[in-house]
PDB file of C-alpha atoms in Angstrom:
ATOM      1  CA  UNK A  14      42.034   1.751   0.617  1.00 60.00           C
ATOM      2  CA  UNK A  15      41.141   1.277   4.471  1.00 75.00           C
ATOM      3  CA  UNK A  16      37.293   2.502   4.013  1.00 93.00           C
ATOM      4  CA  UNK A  17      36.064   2.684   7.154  1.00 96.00           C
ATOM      5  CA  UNK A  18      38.155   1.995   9.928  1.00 97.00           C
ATOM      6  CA  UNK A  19      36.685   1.788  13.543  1.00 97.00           C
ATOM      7  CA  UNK A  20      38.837   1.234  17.288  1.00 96.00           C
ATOM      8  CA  UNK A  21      38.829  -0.640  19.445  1.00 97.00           C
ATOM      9  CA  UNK A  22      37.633  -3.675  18.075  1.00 96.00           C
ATOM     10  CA  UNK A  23      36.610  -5.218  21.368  1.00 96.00           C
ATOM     11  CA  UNK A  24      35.989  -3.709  24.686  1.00 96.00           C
ATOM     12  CA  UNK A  25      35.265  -4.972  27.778  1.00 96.00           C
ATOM     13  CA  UNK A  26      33.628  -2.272  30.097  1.00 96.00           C
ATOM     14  CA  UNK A  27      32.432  -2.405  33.750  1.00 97.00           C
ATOM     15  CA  UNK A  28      28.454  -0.841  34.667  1.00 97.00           C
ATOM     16  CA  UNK A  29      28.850   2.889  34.909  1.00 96.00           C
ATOM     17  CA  UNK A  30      32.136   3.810  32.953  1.00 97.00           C
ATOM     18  CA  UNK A  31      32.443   6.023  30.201  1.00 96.00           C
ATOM     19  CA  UNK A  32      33.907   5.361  27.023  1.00 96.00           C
ATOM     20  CA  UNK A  33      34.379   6.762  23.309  1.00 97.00           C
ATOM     21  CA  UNK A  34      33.826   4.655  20.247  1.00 98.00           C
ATOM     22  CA  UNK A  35      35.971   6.073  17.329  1.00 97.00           C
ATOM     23  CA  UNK A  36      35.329   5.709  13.768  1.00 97.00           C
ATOM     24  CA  UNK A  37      36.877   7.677  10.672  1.00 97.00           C
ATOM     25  CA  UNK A  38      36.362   6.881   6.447  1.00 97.00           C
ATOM     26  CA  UNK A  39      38.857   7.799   4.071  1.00 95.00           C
ATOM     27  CA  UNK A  40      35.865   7.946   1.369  1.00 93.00           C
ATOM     28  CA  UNK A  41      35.281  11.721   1.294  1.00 93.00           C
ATOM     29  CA  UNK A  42      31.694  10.642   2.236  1.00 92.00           C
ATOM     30  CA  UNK A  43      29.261  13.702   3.746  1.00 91.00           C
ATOM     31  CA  UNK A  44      26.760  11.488   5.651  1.00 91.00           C
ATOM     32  CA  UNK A  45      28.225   9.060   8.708  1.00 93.00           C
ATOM     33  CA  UNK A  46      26.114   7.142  10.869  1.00 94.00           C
ATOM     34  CA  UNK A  47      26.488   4.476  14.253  1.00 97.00           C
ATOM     35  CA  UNK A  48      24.332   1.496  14.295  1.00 96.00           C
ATOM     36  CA  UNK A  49      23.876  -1.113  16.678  1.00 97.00           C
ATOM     37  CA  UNK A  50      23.282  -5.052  16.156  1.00 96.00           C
ATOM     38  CA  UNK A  51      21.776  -7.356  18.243  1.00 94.00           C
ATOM     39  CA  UNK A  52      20.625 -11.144  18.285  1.00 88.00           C
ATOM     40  CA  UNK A  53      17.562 -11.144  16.553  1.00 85.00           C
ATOM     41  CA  UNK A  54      17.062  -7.267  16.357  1.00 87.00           C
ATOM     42  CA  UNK A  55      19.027  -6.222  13.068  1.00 90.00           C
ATOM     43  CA  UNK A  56      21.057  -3.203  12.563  1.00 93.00           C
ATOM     44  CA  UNK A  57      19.417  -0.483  14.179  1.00 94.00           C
ATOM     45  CA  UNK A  58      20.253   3.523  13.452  1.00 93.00           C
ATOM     46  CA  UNK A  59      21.483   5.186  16.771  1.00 96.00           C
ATOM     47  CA  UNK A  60      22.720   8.149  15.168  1.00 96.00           C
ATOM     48  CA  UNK A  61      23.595  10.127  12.215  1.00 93.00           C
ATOM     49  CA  UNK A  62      25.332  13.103  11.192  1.00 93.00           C
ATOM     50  CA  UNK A  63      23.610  14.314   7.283  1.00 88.00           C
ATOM     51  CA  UNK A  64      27.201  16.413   6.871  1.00 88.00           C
ATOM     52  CA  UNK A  65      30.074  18.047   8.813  1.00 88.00           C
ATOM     53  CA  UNK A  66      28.373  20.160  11.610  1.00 88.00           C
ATOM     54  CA  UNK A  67      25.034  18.291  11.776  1.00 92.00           C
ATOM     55  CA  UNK A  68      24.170  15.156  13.776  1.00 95.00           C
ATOM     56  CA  UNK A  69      20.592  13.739  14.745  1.00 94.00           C
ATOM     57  CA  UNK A  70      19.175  11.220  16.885  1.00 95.00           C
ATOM     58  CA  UNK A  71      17.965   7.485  15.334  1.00 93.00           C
ATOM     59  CA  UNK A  72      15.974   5.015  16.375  1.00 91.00           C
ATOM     60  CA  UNK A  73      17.643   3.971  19.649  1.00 95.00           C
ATOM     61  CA  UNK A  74      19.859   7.413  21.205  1.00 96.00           C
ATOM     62  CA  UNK A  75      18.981   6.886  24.912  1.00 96.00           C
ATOM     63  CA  UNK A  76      22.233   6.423  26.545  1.00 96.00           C
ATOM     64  CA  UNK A  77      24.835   7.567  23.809  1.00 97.00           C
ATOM     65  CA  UNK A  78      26.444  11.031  22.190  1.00 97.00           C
ATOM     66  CA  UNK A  79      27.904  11.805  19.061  1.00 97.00           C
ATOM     67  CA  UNK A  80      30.810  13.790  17.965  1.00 97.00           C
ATOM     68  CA  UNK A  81      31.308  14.928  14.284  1.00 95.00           C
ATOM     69  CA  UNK A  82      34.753  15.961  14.685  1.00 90.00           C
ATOM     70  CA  UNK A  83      35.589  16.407  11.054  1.00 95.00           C
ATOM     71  CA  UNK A  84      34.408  15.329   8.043  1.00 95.00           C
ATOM     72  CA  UNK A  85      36.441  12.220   7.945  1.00 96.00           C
ATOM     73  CA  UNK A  86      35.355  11.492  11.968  1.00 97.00           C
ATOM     74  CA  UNK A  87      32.395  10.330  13.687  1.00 97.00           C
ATOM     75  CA  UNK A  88      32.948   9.153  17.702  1.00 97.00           C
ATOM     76  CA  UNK A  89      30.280   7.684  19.699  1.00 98.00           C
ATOM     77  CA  UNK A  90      30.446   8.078  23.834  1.00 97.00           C
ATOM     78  CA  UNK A  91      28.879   6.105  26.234  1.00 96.00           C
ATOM     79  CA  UNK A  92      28.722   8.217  29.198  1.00 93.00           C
ATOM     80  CA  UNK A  93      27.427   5.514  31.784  1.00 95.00           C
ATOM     81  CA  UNK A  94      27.513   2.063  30.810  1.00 95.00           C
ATOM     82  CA  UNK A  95      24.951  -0.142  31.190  1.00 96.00           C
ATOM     83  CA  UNK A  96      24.647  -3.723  30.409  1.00 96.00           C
ATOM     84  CA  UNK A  97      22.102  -3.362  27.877  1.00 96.00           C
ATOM     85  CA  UNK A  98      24.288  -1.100  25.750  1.00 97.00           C
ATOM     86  CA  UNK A  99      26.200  -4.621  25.286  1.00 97.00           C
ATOM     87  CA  UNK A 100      26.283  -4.956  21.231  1.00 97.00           C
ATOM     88  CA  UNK A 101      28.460  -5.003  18.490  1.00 97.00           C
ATOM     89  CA  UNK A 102      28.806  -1.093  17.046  1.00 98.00           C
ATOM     90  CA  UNK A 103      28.994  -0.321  13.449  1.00 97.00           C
ATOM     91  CA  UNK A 104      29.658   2.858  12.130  1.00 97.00           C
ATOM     92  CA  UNK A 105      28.649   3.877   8.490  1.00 94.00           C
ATOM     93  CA  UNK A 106      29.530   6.373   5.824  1.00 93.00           C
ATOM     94  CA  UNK A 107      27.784   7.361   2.564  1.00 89.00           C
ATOM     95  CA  UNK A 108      27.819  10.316   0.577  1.00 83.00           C
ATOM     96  CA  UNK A 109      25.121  12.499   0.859  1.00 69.00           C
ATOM     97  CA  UNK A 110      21.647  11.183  -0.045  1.00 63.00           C
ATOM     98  CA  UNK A 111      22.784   8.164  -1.503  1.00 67.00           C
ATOM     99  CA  UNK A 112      20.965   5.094   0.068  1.00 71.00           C
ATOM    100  CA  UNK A 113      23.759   2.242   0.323  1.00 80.00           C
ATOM    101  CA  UNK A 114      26.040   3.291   3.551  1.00 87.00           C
ATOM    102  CA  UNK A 115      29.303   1.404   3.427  1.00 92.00           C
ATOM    103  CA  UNK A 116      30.363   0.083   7.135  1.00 95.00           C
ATOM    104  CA  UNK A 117      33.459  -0.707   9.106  1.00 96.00           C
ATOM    105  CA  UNK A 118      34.007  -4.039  10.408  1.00 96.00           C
ATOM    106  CA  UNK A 119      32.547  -3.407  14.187  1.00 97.00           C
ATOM    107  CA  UNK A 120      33.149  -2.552  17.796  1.00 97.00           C
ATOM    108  CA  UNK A 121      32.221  -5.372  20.077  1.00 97.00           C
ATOM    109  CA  UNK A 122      31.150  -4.191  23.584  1.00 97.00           C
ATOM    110  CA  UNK A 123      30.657  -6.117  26.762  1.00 97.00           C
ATOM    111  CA  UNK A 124      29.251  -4.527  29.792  1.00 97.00           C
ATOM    112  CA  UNK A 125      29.822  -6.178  33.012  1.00 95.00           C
TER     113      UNK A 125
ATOM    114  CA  UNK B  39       7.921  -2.360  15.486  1.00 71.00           C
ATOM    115  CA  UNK B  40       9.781  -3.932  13.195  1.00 80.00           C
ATOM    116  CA  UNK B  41       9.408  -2.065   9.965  1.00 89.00           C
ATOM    117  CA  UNK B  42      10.760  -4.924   7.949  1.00 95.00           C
ATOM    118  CA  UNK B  43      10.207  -8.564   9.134  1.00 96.00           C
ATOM    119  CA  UNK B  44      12.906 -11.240   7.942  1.00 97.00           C
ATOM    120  CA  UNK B  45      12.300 -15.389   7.788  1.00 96.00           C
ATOM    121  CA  UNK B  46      14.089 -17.658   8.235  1.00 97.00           C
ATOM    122  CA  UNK B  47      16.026 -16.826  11.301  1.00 96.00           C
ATOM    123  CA  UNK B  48      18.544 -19.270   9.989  1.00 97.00           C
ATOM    124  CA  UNK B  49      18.570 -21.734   7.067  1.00 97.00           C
ATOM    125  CA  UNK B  50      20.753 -24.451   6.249  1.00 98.00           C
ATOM    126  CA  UNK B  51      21.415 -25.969   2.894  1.00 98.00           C
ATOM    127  CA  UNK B  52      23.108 -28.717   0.584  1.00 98.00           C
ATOM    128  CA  UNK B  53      25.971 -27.143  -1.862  1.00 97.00           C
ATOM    129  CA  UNK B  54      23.780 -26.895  -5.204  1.00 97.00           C
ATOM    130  CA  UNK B  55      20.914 -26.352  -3.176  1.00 98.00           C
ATOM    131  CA  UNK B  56      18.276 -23.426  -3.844  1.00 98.00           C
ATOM    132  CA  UNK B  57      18.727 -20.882  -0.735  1.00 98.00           C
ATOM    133  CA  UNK B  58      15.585 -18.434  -0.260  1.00 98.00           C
ATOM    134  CA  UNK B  59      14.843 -15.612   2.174  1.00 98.00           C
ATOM    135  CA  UNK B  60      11.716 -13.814   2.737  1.00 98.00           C
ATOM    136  CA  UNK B  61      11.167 -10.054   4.099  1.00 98.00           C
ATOM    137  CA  UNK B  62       7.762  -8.599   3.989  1.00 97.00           C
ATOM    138  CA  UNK B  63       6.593  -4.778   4.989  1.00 96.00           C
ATOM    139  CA  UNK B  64       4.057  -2.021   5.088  1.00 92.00           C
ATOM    140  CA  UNK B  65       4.996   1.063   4.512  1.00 91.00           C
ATOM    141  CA  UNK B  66       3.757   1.663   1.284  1.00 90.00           C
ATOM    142  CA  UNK B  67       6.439   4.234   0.881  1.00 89.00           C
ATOM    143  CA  UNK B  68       9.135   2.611   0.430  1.00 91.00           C
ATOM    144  CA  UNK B  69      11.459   2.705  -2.546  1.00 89.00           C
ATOM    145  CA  UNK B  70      14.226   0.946  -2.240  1.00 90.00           C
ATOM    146  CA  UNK B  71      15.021  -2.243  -1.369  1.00 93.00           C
ATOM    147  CA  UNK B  72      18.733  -3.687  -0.841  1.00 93.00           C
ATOM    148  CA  UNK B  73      20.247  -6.724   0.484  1.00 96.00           C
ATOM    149  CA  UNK B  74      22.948  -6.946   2.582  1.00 96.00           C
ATOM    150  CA  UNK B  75      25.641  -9.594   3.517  1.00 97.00           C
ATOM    151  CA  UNK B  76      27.862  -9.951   6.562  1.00 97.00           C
ATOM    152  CA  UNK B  77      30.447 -12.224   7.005  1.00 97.00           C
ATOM    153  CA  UNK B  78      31.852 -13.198  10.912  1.00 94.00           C
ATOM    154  CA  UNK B  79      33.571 -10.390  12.543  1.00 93.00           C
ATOM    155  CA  UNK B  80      33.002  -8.299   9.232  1.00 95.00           C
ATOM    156  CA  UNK B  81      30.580  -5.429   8.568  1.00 95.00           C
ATOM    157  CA  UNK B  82      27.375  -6.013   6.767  1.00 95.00           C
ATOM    158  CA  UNK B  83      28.538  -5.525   2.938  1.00 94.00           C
ATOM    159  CA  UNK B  84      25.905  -4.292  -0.268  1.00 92.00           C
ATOM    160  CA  UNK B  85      25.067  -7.393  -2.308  1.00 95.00           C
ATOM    161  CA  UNK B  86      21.720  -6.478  -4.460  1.00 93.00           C
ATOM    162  CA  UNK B  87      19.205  -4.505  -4.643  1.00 92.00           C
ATOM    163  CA  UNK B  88      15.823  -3.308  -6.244  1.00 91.00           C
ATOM    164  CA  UNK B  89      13.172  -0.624  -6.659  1.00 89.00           C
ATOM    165  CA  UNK B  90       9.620  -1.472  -6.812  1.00 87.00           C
ATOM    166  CA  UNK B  91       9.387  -0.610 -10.687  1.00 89.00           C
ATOM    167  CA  UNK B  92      11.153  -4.181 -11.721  1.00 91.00           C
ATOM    168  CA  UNK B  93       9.681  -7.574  -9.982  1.00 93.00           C
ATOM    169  CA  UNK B  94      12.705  -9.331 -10.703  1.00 95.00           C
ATOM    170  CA  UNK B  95      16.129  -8.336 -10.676  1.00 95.00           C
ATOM    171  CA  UNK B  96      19.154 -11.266 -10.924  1.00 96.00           C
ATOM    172  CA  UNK B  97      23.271 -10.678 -10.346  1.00 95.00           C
ATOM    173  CA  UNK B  98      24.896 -13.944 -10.935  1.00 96.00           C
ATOM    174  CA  UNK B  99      23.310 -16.531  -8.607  1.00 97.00           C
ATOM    175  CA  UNK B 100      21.332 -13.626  -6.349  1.00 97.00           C
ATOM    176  CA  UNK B 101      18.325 -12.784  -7.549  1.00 97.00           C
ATOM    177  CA  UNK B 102      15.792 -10.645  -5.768  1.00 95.00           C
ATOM    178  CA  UNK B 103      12.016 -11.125  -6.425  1.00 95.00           C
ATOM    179  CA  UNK B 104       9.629  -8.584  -5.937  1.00 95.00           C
ATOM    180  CA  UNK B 105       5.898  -8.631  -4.984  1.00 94.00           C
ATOM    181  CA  UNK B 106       4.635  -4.541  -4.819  1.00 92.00           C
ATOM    182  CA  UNK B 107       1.164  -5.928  -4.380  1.00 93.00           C
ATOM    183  CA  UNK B 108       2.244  -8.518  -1.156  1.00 95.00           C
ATOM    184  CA  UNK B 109       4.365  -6.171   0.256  1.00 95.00           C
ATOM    185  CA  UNK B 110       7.257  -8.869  -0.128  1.00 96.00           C
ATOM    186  CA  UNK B 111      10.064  -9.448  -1.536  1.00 97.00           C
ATOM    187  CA  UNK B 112      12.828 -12.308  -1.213  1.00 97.00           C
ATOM    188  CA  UNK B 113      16.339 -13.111  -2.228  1.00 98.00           C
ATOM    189  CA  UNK B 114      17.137 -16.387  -4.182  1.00 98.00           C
ATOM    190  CA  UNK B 115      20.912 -17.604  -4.086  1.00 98.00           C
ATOM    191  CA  UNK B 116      21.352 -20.225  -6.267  1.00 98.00           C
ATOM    192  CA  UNK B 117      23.473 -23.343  -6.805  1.00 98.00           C
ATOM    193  CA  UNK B 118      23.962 -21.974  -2.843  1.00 98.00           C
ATOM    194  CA  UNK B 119      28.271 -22.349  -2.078  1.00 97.00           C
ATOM    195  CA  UNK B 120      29.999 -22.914   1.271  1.00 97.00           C
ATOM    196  CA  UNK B 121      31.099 -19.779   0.749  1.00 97.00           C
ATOM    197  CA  UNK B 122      27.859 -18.073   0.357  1.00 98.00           C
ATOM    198  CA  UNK B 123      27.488 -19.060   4.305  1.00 98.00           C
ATOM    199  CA  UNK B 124      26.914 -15.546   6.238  1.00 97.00           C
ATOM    200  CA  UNK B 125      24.318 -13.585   7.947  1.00 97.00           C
ATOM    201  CA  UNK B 126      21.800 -11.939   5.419  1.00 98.00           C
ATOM    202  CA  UNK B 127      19.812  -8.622   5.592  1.00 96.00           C
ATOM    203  CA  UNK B 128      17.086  -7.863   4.035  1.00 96.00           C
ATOM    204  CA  UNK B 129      16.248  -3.598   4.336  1.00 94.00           C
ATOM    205  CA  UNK B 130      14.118  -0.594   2.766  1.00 93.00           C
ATOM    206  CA  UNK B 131      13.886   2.731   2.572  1.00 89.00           C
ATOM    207  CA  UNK B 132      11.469   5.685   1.187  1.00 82.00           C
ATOM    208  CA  UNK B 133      13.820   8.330   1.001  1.00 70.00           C
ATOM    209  CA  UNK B 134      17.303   9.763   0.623  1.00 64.00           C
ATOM    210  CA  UNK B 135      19.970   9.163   3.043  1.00 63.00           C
ATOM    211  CA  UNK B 136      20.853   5.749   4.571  1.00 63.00           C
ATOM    212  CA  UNK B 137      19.178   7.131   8.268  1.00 72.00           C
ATOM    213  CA  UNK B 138      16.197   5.999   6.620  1.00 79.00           C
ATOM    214  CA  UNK B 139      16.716   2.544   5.884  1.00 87.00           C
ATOM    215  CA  UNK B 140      15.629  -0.074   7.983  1.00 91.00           C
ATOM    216  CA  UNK B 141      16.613  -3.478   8.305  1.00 93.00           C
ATOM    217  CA  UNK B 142      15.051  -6.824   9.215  1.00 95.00           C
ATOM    218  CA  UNK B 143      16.735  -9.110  11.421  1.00 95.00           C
ATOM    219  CA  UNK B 144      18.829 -11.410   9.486  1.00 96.00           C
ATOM    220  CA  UNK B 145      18.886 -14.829   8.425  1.00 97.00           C
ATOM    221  CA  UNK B 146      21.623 -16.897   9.153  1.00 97.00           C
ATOM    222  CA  UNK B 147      22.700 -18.926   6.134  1.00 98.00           C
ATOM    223  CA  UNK B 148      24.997 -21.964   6.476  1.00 98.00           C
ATOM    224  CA  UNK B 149      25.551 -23.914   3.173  1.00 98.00           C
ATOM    225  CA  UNK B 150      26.866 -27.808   3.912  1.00 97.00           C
ATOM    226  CA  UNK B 151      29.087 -29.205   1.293  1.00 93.00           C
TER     227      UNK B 151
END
């Protein structure tokens, strides 16, 4: 029972490449969702997608895109790089309207 | 802002100790209150939570305290473990869906043995 499973699990990136975060759950969840988390700054909501079809912009969407491929996918791009997009990425899945998303175990992203 | 503020920013503690964290807010609105816990290299993970109808709400040795009236609310891990060592989250929420919850910004817990 994987959950939710995101790739890479580290990345090293230069300023100014691009790059796709992938994340899928096996939890027949509606709702998906990519955070960010920072020293001293939490998890914070980048972006969502409510069901299949739908995404919306969180707290903090300068700088990224989302893909809701399927229901089981959710991919996050960074078109440019920068090096304050350096974090660790978790993507989230919960069904719909419930309150507790479950996460994946991270992306951690260096920009250079 | 921060819509929920978090202290300690870390805490350390004797094995048997009492280990408490304190998150405060102010929007009125909101409901639901979990905690989370992450583990190195892991994802943040569900541990307890509470809505503001109970002031007290206790799973084994985490128990969440709840002040509607302060705007606060704090976890309690008792007889703390070496295991129990992880980053902690306090978060809320006022509606449905999880793109409404915000979280503070953790409290790093180390328990000595």
């Amino acid at each position: 029972n994987a959950g939710v499973t995101q790739t890479p699990k580290f990345q090293v990136l230069k300023t100014g490449q691009s790059m796709t975060l992938q994340c899928a759950q096996d939890m027949n969840h509606n709702s998906m969702y990519w955070y960010r988390q920072d020293p001293g700054m939490g998890l914070r909501l980048i972006y969502y997608s409510a069901s299949e079809g739908t995404t919306d912009k969180g707290e903090v969407p300068n700088g990224y895109n989302v893909s809701r491929l399927n229901k089981r996918e959710f991919s996050l791009r960074l078109e440019s790089a920068a090096p304050s997009q350096t974090s660790v990425y978790f993507c989230a899945s919960s069904t719909r309207g419930d309150l507790i998303p479950h996460f994946g175990d991270g992306t951690r992203l260096s920009i250079l | 802002q921060q819509q929920v503020k978090q202290s300690p920013q870390s805490l350390i503690v004797q094995k048997g100790g009492i280990s408490i964290i304190n998150c405060a807010y102010e929007n009125t609105a909101f409901d639901y209150f979990p905690w989370y816990q992450q583990f190195p290299g892991k994802g943040p993970a569900l541990l307890i939570a509470i809505r503001p109808d109970v002031s007290e709400k206790k799973e084994g040795r985490f128990t969440i305290s709840f002040n509607k009236s302060a705007k606060q609310f704090s976890l309690h891990i008792m007889d703390s473990q070496p295991g129990d060592s992880a980053t902690y989250f306090c978060a809320a929420s006022y509606k449905t869906g999880a793109n409404n919850l915000f979280f503070g910004t953790g409290t790093r817990l180390t328990v000595i043995p």
